[in-house]
Amino acid sequence: MVERKKNAIGIRCHNIGKAEKELYLFVSEYFGKENTFFVMNVDPSKVKVPEGFNHIIFNHETILSSEKLFWPQDVAWKCGDYCHYAMFNALSGYAYFWLVEPDIKFCCDKAETFFEDFETQEADFLAPKFGKAYEKLPFYPTAKVLESEPMSCLFGITRMNLALIPKLLVTREKLSEKFYKEKIPHKLYPNDEIFVSTVATRLGLRCAPLDKFSSFNFLMFSVDPNTYFLEQDLSSIKGKFVVHPLMDEETFMNKKMRRFEGLLNNSYPLLDFMAQTINKCSDEKLQKRLKDQFRKRLDDFVSGL
């Protein structure tokens, strides 16, 4: 049986707000405050951790190093396993590290109700939906450099045996050296889900789908960019569910507007047509008319949804 004191949990985040604090306090009731941490891949000068919250702040110069590890532009989002390496370097005396994202909601009153399911599980790596990777996965092509059958999982909540972490780290470092030397594009660097699942399986370690050992329902656990849940969506939910991603109103608006701006900026035919039409018009009054009409057409379109 795995004793609670041998487990530490990290909340993977980039800032600390209401959701992060609530999750920290929720899980610390089970793990103990001394075993609960915010784990943040950020510039230490750009984040302020409230008093009374344990934290591990790392980046390419602190705890970890970009000399040994490849540091892609979107590393904080793409490489959640770096959080496990930072915890491994900063902490000792544990058998397992848990890592959880702050937009996860456990539909229960006590954290123990969820985590006690795993007290007797001795797998080296647990993650939801662990299994063979589908070719349609966005990161599937990045598995090519791993030279093994591609495996995957969802990295929103994971548990890792500490004995596994240095083995993964050594493999990441060798892979990083290859990317630096051969100047392989950042986009081909394996993400956390593909990397950990594939390498751990290749090493013959015990990996399993976390959701299969849980008494909780994972039907509301999604990584689809178009899927989200608001607090009011959960008001009528009864039962033991793990929900992801749960967003407050502000987070929801920010994410959706970033997505909208990204899609709009990639709508090259539309943007090119508008820019060419306006810029080639020498009459200022006509230019203004065109802009007003473009705005009206867009407003009419949105109003009609």
CSV table of C-alpha atoms in Angstrom, one decimal:
chain,number,residue,atom,x,y,z
A,1,MET,CA,0.0,0.0,0.0
A,2,VAL,CA,1.3,3.5,-0.9
A,3,GLU,CA,1.4,5.7,2.2
A,4,ARG,CA,0.0,9.2,1.8
A,5,LYS,CA,3.2,10.8,3.2
A,6,LYS,CA,5.1,9.4,0.2
A,7,ASN,CA,3.0,11.3,-2.3
A,8,ALA,CA,3.5,14.9,-3.3
A,9,ILE,CA,1.2,16.9,-5.6
A,10,GLY,CA,2.0,19.8,-7.8
A,11,ILE,CA,-0.5,22.1,-9.3
A,12,ARG,CA,0.8,23.1,-12.8
A,13,CYS,CA,0.1,26.7,-13.4
A,14,HIS,CA,1.5,30.0,-14.8
A,15,ASN,CA,-0.3,32.4,-12.4
A,16,ILE,CA,-2.1,32.1,-9.1
A,17,GLY,CA,-5.7,33.1,-9.0
A,18,LYS,CA,-9.0,31.9,-7.4
A,19,ALA,CA,-9.1,28.6,-9.2
A,20,GLU,CA,-5.5,27.7,-8.3
A,21,LYS,CA,-5.9,28.6,-4.7
A,22,GLU,CA,-9.1,26.6,-4.3
A,23,LEU,CA,-7.6,23.5,-5.9
A,24,TYR,CA,-4.5,23.9,-3.7
A,25,LEU,CA,-6.5,24.0,-0.5
A,26,PHE,CA,-8.8,21.2,-1.7
A,27,VAL,CA,-6.0,18.7,-2.5
A,28,SER,CA,-3.9,19.7,0.5
A,29,GLU,CA,-6.5,18.3,2.8
A,30,TYR,CA,-5.6,14.8,1.5
A,31,PHE,CA,-1.9,15.2,0.7
A,32,GLY,CA,-1.0,17.5,3.6
A,33,LYS,CA,0.0,21.1,3.2
A,34,GLU,CA,3.7,20.2,3.4
A,35,ASN,CA,3.3,17.9,0.4
A,36,THR,CA,1.3,20.3,-1.8
A,37,PHE,CA,3.0,22.8,-4.2
A,38,PHE,CA,2.4,25.2,-7.1
A,39,VAL,CA,4.8,24.1,-9.9
A,40,MET,CA,5.4,27.0,-12.3
A,41,ASN,CA,7.5,27.2,-15.4
A,42,VAL,CA,7.8,31.0,-15.3
A,43,ASP,CA,10.2,33.9,-14.8
A,44,PRO,CA,10.3,34.3,-11.0
A,45,SER,CA,10.3,38.1,-11.4
A,46,LYS,CA,6.9,38.0,-13.1
A,47,VAL,CA,4.9,36.1,-10.5
A,48,LYS,CA,4.0,36.7,-6.9
A,49,VAL,CA,3.1,33.7,-4.8
A,50,PRO,CA,0.7,34.5,-1.9
A,51,GLU,CA,2.1,33.9,1.6
A,52,GLY,CA,1.4,30.4,2.9
A,53,PHE,CA,1.5,28.5,-0.4
A,54,ASN,CA,4.4,26.1,-1.2
A,55,HIS,CA,5.8,26.6,-4.7
A,56,ILE,CA,8.5,25.4,-7.1
A,57,ILE,CA,9.4,28.0,-9.7
A,58,PHE,CA,11.6,26.9,-12.5
A,59,ASN,CA,12.6,27.9,-16.0
A,60,HIS,CA,15.6,27.4,-18.4
A,61,GLU,CA,17.9,29.0,-15.9
A,62,THR,CA,16.4,27.9,-12.6
A,63,ILE,CA,16.3,24.2,-11.4
A,64,LEU,CA,16.4,23.1,-15.0
A,65,SER,CA,18.7,24.2,-17.7
A,66,SER,CA,18.3,24.9,-21.4
A,67,GLU,CA,21.9,23.7,-21.9
A,68,LYS,CA,20.7,20.1,-21.2
A,69,LEU,CA,17.0,20.4,-22.2
A,70,PHE,CA,15.5,21.7,-25.4
A,71,TRP,CA,13.4,24.7,-24.7
A,72,PRO,CA,10.7,25.1,-27.4
A,73,GLN,CA,8.8,28.4,-27.6
A,74,ASP,CA,5.7,26.9,-26.1
A,75,VAL,CA,7.5,24.8,-23.5
A,76,ALA,CA,5.2,25.7,-20.6
A,77,TRP,CA,2.2,24.4,-22.5
A,78,LYS,CA,3.8,21.6,-24.4
A,79,CYS,CA,6.2,20.0,-21.9
A,80,GLY,CA,4.3,19.2,-18.7
A,81,ASP,CA,6.9,16.5,-17.9
A,82,TYR,CA,9.4,19.3,-17.2
A,83,CYS,CA,7.3,20.0,-14.1
A,84,HIS,CA,8.0,16.4,-12.9
A,85,TYR,CA,11.8,17.0,-13.5
A,86,ALA,CA,11.6,20.2,-11.5
A,87,MET,CA,9.8,18.5,-8.6
A,88,PHE,CA,12.4,15.7,-8.7
A,89,ASN,CA,15.3,18.1,-8.4
A,90,ALA,CA,13.6,20.2,-5.7
A,91,LEU,CA,12.0,17.5,-3.5
A,92,SER,CA,13.1,14.2,-1.9
A,93,GLY,CA,11.6,11.4,0.2
A,94,TYR,CA,8.6,10.6,-2.0
A,95,ALA,CA,7.5,7.5,-3.8
A,96,TYR,CA,5.1,9.3,-6.2
A,97,PHE,CA,4.5,12.7,-7.7
A,98,TRP,CA,1.1,13.8,-8.8
A,99,LEU,CA,0.7,16.7,-11.2
A,100,VAL,CA,-2.7,18.3,-11.9
A,101,GLU,CA,-3.9,21.3,-13.9
A,102,PRO,CA,-5.9,24.0,-12.2
A,103,ASP,CA,-8.9,23.8,-14.6
A,104,ILE,CA,-9.8,20.4,-13.3
A,105,LYS,CA,-12.8,20.0,-11.0
A,106,PHE,CA,-13.3,17.0,-8.8
A,107,CYS,CA,-17.1,16.6,-8.2
A,108,CYS,CA,-16.8,15.6,-4.5
A,109,ASP,CA,-16.6,17.3,-1.1
A,110,LYS,CA,-13.2,15.8,-0.1
A,111,ALA,CA,-10.1,15.1,-2.2
A,112,GLU,CA,-9.7,11.8,-0.4
A,113,THR,CA,-12.8,10.5,-2.2
A,114,PHE,CA,-11.0,10.7,-5.5
A,115,PHE,CA,-7.3,10.0,-4.5
A,116,GLU,CA,-8.0,7.0,-2.2
A,117,ASP,CA,-8.7,4.9,-5.3
A,118,PHE,CA,-5.0,4.9,-6.1
A,119,GLU,CA,-3.5,4.1,-2.7
A,120,THR,CA,-3.0,0.5,-3.6
A,121,GLN,CA,-2.0,1.0,-7.3
A,122,GLU,CA,1.7,0.6,-7.9
A,123,ALA,CA,1.9,1.6,-11.6
A,124,ASP,CA,4.9,3.7,-12.6
A,125,PHE,CA,2.8,6.1,-14.7
A,126,LEU,CA,-0.9,6.8,-14.5
A,127,ALA,CA,-2.7,9.2,-16.8
A,128,PRO,CA,-6.3,9.4,-18.3
A,129,LYS,CA,-6.8,7.6,-21.6
A,130,PHE,CA,-3.3,6.1,-21.7
A,131,GLY,CA,-3.0,3.8,-24.7
A,132,LYS,CA,-1.9,3.6,-28.4
A,133,ALA,CA,-1.8,6.9,-30.1
A,134,TYR,CA,-4.1,7.6,-33.0
A,135,GLU,CA,-2.6,8.9,-36.2
A,136,LYS,CA,-5.0,11.9,-36.2
A,137,LEU,CA,-3.6,13.3,-33.0
A,138,PRO,CA,-1.9,16.7,-33.6
A,139,PHE,CA,1.3,15.6,-32.0
A,140,TYR,CA,1.4,12.1,-33.5
A,141,PRO,CA,4.1,13.1,-36.1
A,142,THR,CA,6.5,14.2,-33.3
A,143,ALA,CA,6.7,10.5,-32.1
A,144,LYS,CA,8.8,9.7,-35.1
A,145,VAL,CA,12.0,10.8,-33.3
A,146,LEU,CA,11.3,8.4,-30.5
A,147,GLU,CA,11.7,5.4,-32.7
A,148,SER,CA,9.0,3.3,-31.0
A,149,GLU,CA,5.3,2.6,-31.3
A,150,PRO,CA,3.6,5.9,-30.5
A,151,MET,CA,1.6,5.9,-27.2
A,152,SER,CA,-0.4,8.8,-25.7
A,153,CYS,CA,-2.5,9.9,-22.8
A,154,LEU,CA,-4.1,13.1,-21.4
A,155,PHE,CA,-1.7,15.1,-19.2
A,156,GLY,CA,-4.3,17.1,-17.2
A,157,ILE,CA,-3.7,14.8,-14.2
A,158,THR,CA,-0.9,12.3,-13.9
A,159,ARG,CA,0.9,10.3,-11.3
A,160,MET,CA,4.6,9.3,-11.7
A,161,ASN,CA,6.9,6.9,-9.8
A,162,LEU,CA,10.0,8.8,-8.8
A,163,ALA,CA,12.1,5.9,-10.2
A,164,LEU,CA,10.7,6.7,-13.6
A,165,ILE,CA,11.6,10.4,-13.7
A,166,PRO,CA,15.4,10.2,-14.1
A,167,LYS,CA,15.0,7.7,-16.9
A,168,LEU,CA,12.6,10.1,-18.7
A,169,LEU,CA,14.9,13.0,-18.0
A,170,VAL,CA,18.0,11.2,-19.5
A,171,THR,CA,16.0,10.4,-22.7
A,172,ARG,CA,14.8,14.0,-22.9
A,173,GLU,CA,18.3,15.3,-22.6
A,174,LYS,CA,19.6,13.0,-25.4
A,175,LEU,CA,16.7,14.0,-27.5
A,176,SER,CA,17.4,17.7,-26.7
A,177,GLU,CA,21.0,17.3,-27.8
A,178,LYS,CA,19.8,15.9,-31.1
A,179,PHE,CA,17.4,18.8,-31.6
A,180,TYR,CA,20.1,21.4,-30.9
A,181,LYS,CA,22.8,19.7,-33.0
A,182,GLU,CA,20.6,19.0,-36.0
A,183,LYS,CA,18.6,22.2,-35.6
A,184,ILE,CA,15.3,20.3,-35.9
A,185,PRO,CA,12.2,22.6,-35.9
A,186,HIS,CA,10.5,23.2,-32.6
A,187,LYS,CA,7.2,21.9,-33.8
A,188,LEU,CA,8.7,18.4,-34.1
A,189,TYR,CA,9.7,18.2,-30.5
A,190,PRO,CA,7.4,15.6,-28.8
A,191,ASN,CA,4.9,16.9,-26.3
A,192,ASP,CA,4.5,15.6,-22.8
A,193,GLU,CA,1.6,13.1,-23.7
A,194,ILE,CA,3.4,11.5,-26.6
A,195,PHE,CA,6.9,11.5,-25.0
A,196,VAL,CA,6.2,10.1,-21.5
A,197,SER,CA,3.7,7.5,-22.8
A,198,THR,CA,5.9,6.3,-25.6
A,199,VAL,CA,9.2,6.3,-23.7
A,200,ALA,CA,7.9,4.8,-20.5
A,201,THR,CA,6.3,1.9,-22.5
A,202,ARG,CA,9.5,1.4,-24.5
A,203,LEU,CA,11.4,1.1,-21.2
A,204,GLY,CA,9.0,-1.6,-20.1
A,205,LEU,CA,7.6,0.3,-17.2
A,206,ARG,CA,4.2,-0.2,-15.8
A,207,CYS,CA,1.8,2.3,-17.4
A,208,ALA,CA,-2.0,2.4,-17.1
A,209,PRO,CA,-5.0,4.6,-17.8
A,210,LEU,CA,-5.8,6.4,-14.6
A,211,ASP,CA,-9.5,6.6,-15.4
A,212,LYS,CA,-9.8,2.8,-15.4
A,213,PHE,CA,-8.7,2.6,-11.8
A,214,SER,CA,-10.9,5.4,-10.7
A,215,SER,CA,-14.5,5.2,-9.3
A,216,PHE,CA,-15.1,8.6,-10.9
A,217,ASN,CA,-16.6,9.2,-14.3
A,218,PHE,CA,-14.3,10.9,-16.9
A,219,LEU,CA,-16.9,11.5,-19.6
A,220,MET,CA,-16.6,15.3,-18.9
A,221,PHE,CA,-12.8,15.2,-19.1
A,222,SER,CA,-11.8,16.7,-22.5
A,223,VAL,CA,-8.9,18.4,-24.3
A,224,ASP,CA,-11.0,19.4,-27.3
A,225,PRO,CA,-10.4,23.1,-27.8
A,226,ASN,CA,-14.1,23.6,-28.5
A,227,THR,CA,-15.2,21.9,-25.3
A,228,TYR,CA,-15.4,23.7,-21.9
A,229,PHE,CA,-17.5,23.8,-18.8
A,230,LEU,CA,-18.6,26.8,-16.7
A,231,GLU,CA,-19.6,26.6,-13.0
A,232,GLN,CA,-23.3,26.9,-13.9
A,233,ASP,CA,-23.0,23.9,-16.2
A,234,LEU,CA,-22.2,21.8,-13.1
A,235,SER,CA,-25.1,23.0,-10.9
A,236,SER,CA,-27.3,20.0,-11.9
A,237,ILE,CA,-24.5,17.4,-12.1
A,238,LYS,CA,-25.0,14.6,-9.6
A,239,GLY,CA,-22.4,11.9,-9.2
A,240,LYS,CA,-18.6,11.4,-9.1
A,241,PHE,CA,-17.2,13.2,-12.2
A,242,VAL,CA,-13.9,14.7,-13.1
A,243,VAL,CA,-14.5,17.8,-15.2
A,244,HIS,CA,-12.0,19.4,-17.5
A,245,PRO,CA,-11.6,22.2,-18.5
A,246,LEU,CA,-13.6,24.2,-16.0
A,247,MET,CA,-13.4,27.9,-16.7
A,248,ASP,CA,-14.6,31.0,-14.9
A,249,GLU,CA,-16.2,33.8,-17.1
A,250,GLU,CA,-13.0,35.8,-17.5
A,251,THR,CA,-10.9,32.8,-18.5
A,252,PHE,CA,-13.5,31.6,-20.9
A,253,MET,CA,-13.7,35.0,-22.6
A,254,ASN,CA,-9.9,35.3,-22.8
A,255,LYS,CA,-9.4,31.9,-24.3
A,256,LYS,CA,-12.2,32.2,-26.8
A,257,MET,CA,-11.1,35.7,-28.0
A,258,ARG,CA,-7.5,34.4,-28.5
A,259,ARG,CA,-8.9,31.5,-30.5
A,260,PHE,CA,-11.2,33.9,-32.5
A,261,GLU,CA,-8.2,36.2,-33.2
A,262,GLY,CA,-6.1,33.3,-34.3
A,263,LEU,CA,-8.7,32.0,-36.7
A,264,LEU,CA,-9.4,35.5,-38.0
A,265,ASN,CA,-5.7,36.2,-38.6
A,266,ASN,CA,-5.4,32.9,-40.5
A,267,SER,CA,-8.4,33.8,-42.8
A,268,TYR,CA,-6.0,34.9,-45.5
A,269,PRO,CA,-8.5,35.2,-48.4
A,270,LEU,CA,-10.9,37.3,-46.4
A,271,LEU,CA,-8.3,39.5,-44.9
A,272,ASP,CA,-6.4,39.9,-48.2
A,273,PHE,CA,-9.7,40.9,-50.0
A,274,MET,CA,-10.6,43.5,-47.3
A,275,ALA,CA,-7.0,45.0,-47.2
A,276,GLN,CA,-6.7,45.1,-51.0
A,277,THR,CA,-10.2,46.6,-51.5
A,278,ILE,CA,-9.6,49.4,-48.9
A,279,ASN,CA,-5.9,50.2,-49.8
A,280,LYS,CA,-6.5,50.4,-53.5
A,281,CYS,CA,-9.4,52.8,-53.1
A,282,SER,CA,-8.0,56.4,-53.4
A,283,ASP,CA,-11.2,58.1,-52.3
A,284,GLU,CA,-11.2,58.6,-48.5
A,285,LYS,CA,-15.0,58.8,-48.3
A,286,LEU,CA,-15.4,55.6,-50.2
A,287,GLN,CA,-12.7,54.0,-48.0
A,288,LYS,CA,-14.7,54.9,-44.9
A,289,ARG,CA,-17.9,53.6,-46.5
A,290,LEU,CA,-16.2,50.3,-47.2
A,291,LYS,CA,-14.9,50.0,-43.6
A,292,ASP,CA,-18.4,50.8,-42.2
A,293,GLN,CA,-20.0,48.2,-44.4
A,294,PHE,CA,-17.4,45.5,-43.6
A,295,ARG,CA,-18.1,46.2,-39.9
A,296,LYS,CA,-21.9,46.1,-40.5
A,297,ARG,CA,-21.7,42.8,-42.4
A,298,LEU,CA,-19.6,41.2,-39.6
A,299,ASP,CA,-22.0,42.5,-37.0
A,300,ASP,CA,-25.0,41.2,-39.0
A,301,PHE,CA,-23.4,37.8,-39.2
A,302,VAL,CA,-22.7,37.6,-35.5
A,303,SER,CA,-26.2,38.8,-34.7
A,304,GLY,CA,-27.7,36.1,-36.8
A,305,LEU,CA,-25.9,33.3,-34.9
